[in-house]
């Protein structure tokens, strides 16, 4: 198949490219960074240099594709969260204009619960297309952003935590799930697939990370949403994006995220948090 991927050489798209190339697919990988062209070619893929925010480029990149993988990075400094929605509009436009019949779209395990943005709803406008929304839980790699909090505060703080159950996930397991979806026979219409590597309470996750970095008994405590929002803004996150993040986390704390997840529970991936924690600890002590 001719498959177009977004996400450049990121934590998901790089291993996804490796999987699909090995399987014999003709892969085009979109990146905004021309300096990554040689690395993409060395993997056996074709680079497409441009931005998903450019509708004409996106149409050109999708032309002739049998399937596309669409991801939508969140700009933490943006003061306009509707940009997230508009990128989805651009994907829908490019799919419709080029006649692509198969799309896998990375959203998130609370994407269908959000009010401020509704990324999955955009794809309801497509006819005759098979669309899978891949809904991963929080990435293991999110712990990288918590280094200073863990080191200086001696705890993890957010507006979810404690005994809240979280479906943590490794990017490599997301890549494997996306590859499965791209290869599988697909019916026209919309469906969702959750992806998780390990189901843990926040307390259990904090214990694993704490033991790895040498802080036994590391706690993950729950704070009021407004306090978390103020803390995010203090680190440079825009008020608009901080509000969106708090909304996401609230759905993990109040149990709504877990409701549909349990009804559509996936087989867990291979990479467990303890595997990641060993690598994280090495990085943590070097930075």
Short mmCIF file of C-alpha atoms in Angstrom, two decimals, residues 5-275:
data_model
loop_
_atom_site.label_atom_id
_atom_site.label_comp_id
_atom_site.label_asym_id
_atom_site.label_seq_id
_atom_site.Cartn_x
_atom_site.Cartn_y
_atom_site.Cartn_z
CA UNK A 5 2.21 9.38 7.73
CA UNK A 6 2.34 12.60 9.71
CA UNK A 7 4.42 13.18 12.82
CA UNK A 8 7.94 13.38 11.36
CA UNK A 9 10.49 11.27 13.28
CA UNK A 10 8.56 11.50 16.53
CA UNK A 11 8.10 8.89 19.26
CA UNK A 12 5.23 7.23 17.38
CA UNK A 13 5.84 7.96 13.70
CA UNK A 14 9.47 6.79 13.67
CA UNK A 15 8.75 3.24 14.90
CA UNK A 16 5.56 3.21 12.81
CA UNK A 17 7.61 4.04 9.70
CA UNK A 18 10.05 1.24 10.54
CA UNK A 19 7.23 -1.28 10.91
CA UNK A 20 5.46 -0.33 7.67
CA UNK A 21 8.63 -0.18 5.57
CA UNK A 22 9.68 -3.60 6.86
CA UNK A 23 6.26 -4.92 5.84
CA UNK A 24 6.89 -3.69 2.30
CA UNK A 25 4.60 -0.68 2.17
CA UNK A 26 5.48 2.46 0.22
CA UNK A 27 5.68 5.04 2.98
CA UNK A 28 5.74 8.83 2.75
CA UNK A 29 6.54 10.67 5.98
CA UNK A 30 5.57 14.32 6.41
CA UNK A 31 7.96 16.58 8.28
CA UNK A 32 8.41 20.33 8.57
CA UNK A 33 12.18 19.90 9.01
CA UNK A 34 14.13 19.56 5.76
CA UNK A 35 17.17 18.50 7.79
CA UNK A 36 15.40 15.19 8.53
CA UNK A 37 15.12 14.30 4.86
CA UNK A 38 18.25 12.12 4.79
CA UNK A 39 17.27 10.25 7.96
CA UNK A 40 13.81 9.50 6.54
CA UNK A 41 15.29 8.26 3.29
CA UNK A 42 17.75 6.06 5.19
CA UNK A 43 14.75 4.34 6.80
CA UNK A 44 13.40 3.49 3.36
CA UNK A 45 10.62 6.10 3.35
CA UNK A 46 9.97 9.11 1.16
CA UNK A 47 10.06 12.51 2.90
CA UNK A 48 7.43 15.18 2.20
CA UNK A 49 8.61 18.54 3.48
CA UNK A 50 5.81 20.83 4.58
CA UNK A 51 3.26 21.63 7.25
CA UNK A 52 -0.12 20.08 8.02
CA UNK A 53 -1.36 23.65 8.51
CA UNK A 54 -0.96 24.20 4.74
CA UNK A 55 -4.09 22.79 3.03
CA UNK A 56 -2.57 22.75 -0.47
CA UNK A 57 0.53 20.90 0.74
CA UNK A 58 -1.60 18.37 2.59
CA UNK A 59 -3.70 17.69 -0.52
CA UNK A 60 -0.55 17.20 -2.57
CA UNK A 61 0.95 14.87 0.03
CA UNK A 62 -2.21 12.74 0.31
CA UNK A 63 -2.74 12.43 -3.45
CA UNK A 64 -2.42 8.81 -4.56
CA UNK A 65 -2.36 7.40 -1.03
CA UNK A 66 -4.25 4.23 -0.14
CA UNK A 67 -4.20 5.15 3.54
CA UNK A 68 -3.12 8.02 5.79
CA UNK A 69 -2.17 8.39 9.44
CA UNK A 70 -3.12 11.74 10.94
CA UNK A 71 -1.77 13.11 14.20
CA UNK A 72 -2.36 16.55 15.63
CA UNK A 73 0.26 17.98 18.00
CA UNK A 74 -0.94 20.39 20.67
CA UNK A 75 0.93 23.72 20.77
CA UNK A 76 1.34 24.45 24.48
CA UNK A 77 2.07 28.13 23.85
CA UNK A 78 -0.90 28.77 21.57
CA UNK A 79 -3.63 31.06 22.83
CA UNK A 80 -6.11 29.55 20.39
CA UNK A 81 -6.97 25.92 21.10
CA UNK A 82 -9.32 25.95 18.11
CA UNK A 83 -6.15 25.56 16.00
CA UNK A 84 -6.27 21.94 17.14
CA UNK A 85 -9.75 21.65 15.63
CA UNK A 86 -8.73 23.46 12.43
CA UNK A 87 -5.95 20.97 11.79
CA UNK A 88 -8.58 18.23 11.84
CA UNK A 89 -10.62 20.28 9.35
CA UNK A 90 -7.56 20.33 7.08
CA UNK A 91 -7.20 16.57 7.31
CA UNK A 92 -10.87 16.07 6.45
CA UNK A 93 -10.53 18.45 3.47
CA UNK A 94 -7.42 16.67 2.15
CA UNK A 95 -8.99 13.22 2.53
CA UNK A 96 -12.13 14.34 0.74
CA UNK A 97 -10.24 16.13 -2.07
CA UNK A 98 -7.90 13.21 -2.76
CA UNK A 99 -10.35 10.35 -2.36
CA UNK A 100 -8.35 8.55 0.33
CA UNK A 101 -10.46 5.66 1.61
CA UNK A 102 -8.61 4.69 4.81
CA UNK A 103 -7.54 6.99 7.65
CA UNK A 104 -6.18 6.30 11.11
CA UNK A 105 -6.38 9.34 13.37
CA UNK A 106 -4.55 9.74 16.67
CA UNK A 107 -6.79 11.45 19.22
CA UNK A 108 -6.67 10.35 22.87
CA UNK A 109 -8.66 8.39 25.42
CA UNK A 110 -10.65 11.45 26.48
CA UNK A 111 -11.00 13.09 23.03
CA UNK A 112 -14.70 12.19 22.79
CA UNK A 113 -15.40 13.81 26.20
CA UNK A 114 -13.99 17.28 25.56
CA UNK A 115 -16.17 20.35 25.21
CA UNK A 116 -13.62 23.03 24.32
CA UNK A 117 -12.47 21.04 21.26
CA UNK A 118 -14.04 18.08 19.49
CA UNK A 119 -11.38 16.57 17.24
CA UNK A 120 -13.19 13.34 16.38
CA UNK A 121 -16.47 14.98 15.43
CA UNK A 122 -14.86 16.60 12.37
CA UNK A 123 -14.60 13.25 10.59
CA UNK A 124 -18.35 12.66 10.69
CA UNK A 125 -18.49 14.84 7.55
CA UNK A 126 -16.67 12.20 5.48
CA UNK A 127 -18.60 9.73 3.34
CA UNK A 128 -17.28 6.43 2.04
CA UNK A 129 -14.14 6.52 4.19
CA UNK A 130 -13.01 4.08 6.86
CA UNK A 131 -11.74 6.07 9.86
CA UNK A 132 -10.24 4.63 13.04
CA UNK A 133 -9.68 6.93 16.00
CA UNK A 134 -6.74 5.63 18.00
CA UNK A 135 -7.23 6.61 21.63
CA UNK A 136 -4.07 6.06 23.68
CA UNK A 137 -3.91 6.80 27.37
CA UNK A 138 -1.23 9.08 28.84
CA UNK A 139 2.22 8.38 27.40
CA UNK A 140 5.05 7.09 29.57
CA UNK A 141 7.12 9.88 28.02
CA UNK A 142 4.97 12.46 29.84
CA UNK A 143 7.12 11.73 32.90
CA UNK A 144 9.97 13.57 31.17
CA UNK A 145 7.99 16.79 31.64
CA UNK A 146 7.65 16.06 35.36
CA UNK A 147 11.37 15.86 36.12
CA UNK A 148 11.66 19.27 37.81
CA UNK A 149 8.49 18.70 39.82
CA UNK A 150 9.73 15.34 41.04
CA UNK A 151 13.22 16.64 41.79
CA UNK A 152 12.29 19.92 43.47
CA UNK A 153 8.87 19.17 44.98
CA UNK A 154 9.47 15.52 45.77
CA UNK A 155 6.03 14.59 44.44
CA UNK A 156 3.81 14.60 41.35
CA UNK A 157 0.87 17.00 41.37
CA UNK A 158 -2.07 17.28 38.98
CA UNK A 159 -5.85 17.41 39.14
CA UNK A 160 -5.93 13.63 38.90
CA UNK A 161 -3.80 11.20 40.91
CA UNK A 162 -3.88 8.91 43.92
CA UNK A 163 -6.13 5.91 43.27
CA UNK A 164 -7.31 7.14 39.85
CA UNK A 165 -6.75 4.32 37.36
CA UNK A 166 -4.80 5.33 34.28
CA UNK A 167 -4.19 3.35 31.08
CA UNK A 168 -0.56 4.32 30.55
CA UNK A 169 0.97 3.63 27.16
CA UNK A 170 4.34 3.35 25.43
CA UNK A 171 4.65 5.13 22.05
CA UNK A 172 6.05 1.92 20.55
CA UNK A 173 2.83 0.12 21.46
CA UNK A 174 0.80 2.90 19.84
CA UNK A 175 2.86 2.52 16.66
CA UNK A 176 2.19 -1.23 16.64
CA UNK A 177 -1.55 -0.66 17.07
CA UNK A 178 -1.65 1.90 14.25
CA UNK A 179 0.20 -0.50 11.95
CA UNK A 180 -2.34 -3.22 12.76
CA UNK A 181 -5.20 -0.87 11.91
CA UNK A 182 -3.62 0.18 8.62
CA UNK A 183 -3.14 -3.46 7.61
CA UNK A 184 -6.52 -4.75 8.75
CA UNK A 185 -9.62 -4.94 6.54
CA UNK A 186 -11.76 -1.93 7.36
CA UNK A 187 -15.43 -1.13 7.01
CA UNK A 188 -16.65 2.29 5.91
CA UNK A 189 -17.49 4.53 8.84
CA UNK A 190 -16.04 5.59 12.17
CA UNK A 191 -14.69 3.42 14.96
CA UNK A 192 -12.43 3.90 17.98
CA UNK A 193 -9.58 1.75 19.26
CA UNK A 194 -8.06 2.27 22.68
CA UNK A 195 -4.37 1.59 23.22
CA UNK A 196 -2.75 0.89 26.57
CA UNK A 197 0.43 -0.76 27.78
CA UNK A 198 -0.33 -1.04 31.49
CA UNK A 199 -3.26 -0.18 33.76
CA UNK A 200 -2.06 1.36 37.01
CA UNK A 201 -3.31 3.73 39.65
CA UNK A 202 -1.37 6.96 39.84
CA UNK A 203 -0.08 5.83 43.24
CA UNK A 204 1.32 2.64 41.68
CA UNK A 205 2.87 4.55 38.78
CA UNK A 206 4.51 7.06 41.14
CA UNK A 207 5.94 4.21 43.20
CA UNK A 208 7.54 2.63 40.11
CA UNK A 209 9.03 5.93 38.93
CA UNK A 210 10.10 6.90 42.46
CA UNK A 211 11.92 3.64 43.10
CA UNK A 212 13.71 3.95 39.76
CA UNK A 213 15.00 7.48 40.43
CA UNK A 214 15.82 6.91 44.09
CA UNK A 215 12.80 8.56 45.71
CA UNK A 216 11.01 5.68 47.43
CA UNK A 217 7.49 6.54 48.42
CA UNK A 218 7.06 9.18 45.70
CA UNK A 219 3.48 10.44 45.95
CA UNK A 220 1.07 11.54 43.21
CA UNK A 221 -1.37 13.93 44.81
CA UNK A 222 -4.54 15.50 43.49
CA UNK A 223 -4.94 19.28 43.48
CA UNK A 224 -7.92 21.51 42.56
CA UNK A 225 -8.15 22.20 38.85
CA UNK A 226 -7.74 25.97 39.21
CA UNK A 227 -4.52 25.50 41.17
CA UNK A 228 -3.16 23.19 38.48
CA UNK A 229 -4.15 25.66 35.76
CA UNK A 230 -2.28 28.47 37.52
CA UNK A 231 0.77 26.26 37.90
CA UNK A 232 0.78 25.39 34.20
CA UNK A 233 0.50 29.04 33.24
CA UNK A 234 3.46 29.83 35.50
CA UNK A 235 5.58 27.44 33.40
CA UNK A 236 4.69 29.21 30.15
CA UNK A 237 1.64 27.24 29.03
CA UNK A 238 -1.00 29.56 27.61
CA UNK A 239 -4.19 30.01 29.70
CA UNK A 240 -6.24 28.47 26.89
CA UNK A 241 -4.14 25.31 26.61
CA UNK A 242 -3.81 25.10 30.41
CA UNK A 243 -7.61 25.08 30.59
CA UNK A 244 -7.76 22.29 28.00
CA UNK A 245 -5.21 20.20 29.91
CA UNK A 246 -7.13 20.65 33.15
CA UNK A 247 -10.34 19.59 31.36
CA UNK A 248 -8.56 16.46 30.09
CA UNK A 249 -7.24 15.59 33.53
CA UNK A 250 -10.60 16.19 35.20
CA UNK A 251 -12.12 13.50 32.98
CA UNK A 252 -9.47 11.09 34.23
CA UNK A 253 -10.19 12.00 37.85
CA UNK A 254 -14.00 11.86 37.72
CA UNK A 255 -14.03 8.41 36.10
CA UNK A 256 -15.58 9.41 32.76
CA UNK A 257 -12.43 8.50 30.82
CA UNK A 258 -12.49 5.01 32.26
CA UNK A 259 -16.17 4.31 31.48
CA UNK A 260 -15.93 3.87 27.70
CA UNK A 261 -12.40 2.50 28.00
CA UNK A 262 -13.64 -0.41 30.11
CA UNK A 263 -16.45 -1.08 27.62
CA UNK A 264 -13.87 -1.30 24.81
CA UNK A 265 -10.87 -2.53 26.78
CA UNK A 266 -7.87 -3.37 24.56
CA UNK A 267 -5.27 -6.08 24.90
CA UNK A 268 -2.35 -4.48 26.72
CA UNK A 269 0.88 -3.70 24.89
CA UNK A 270 4.27 -5.25 25.53
CA UNK A 271 6.19 -2.42 27.15
CA UNK A 272 5.55 -1.96 30.87
CA UNK A 273 6.22 1.08 33.04
CA UNK A 274 9.09 -0.66 34.84
CA UNK A 275 10.82 -1.08 31.44
#
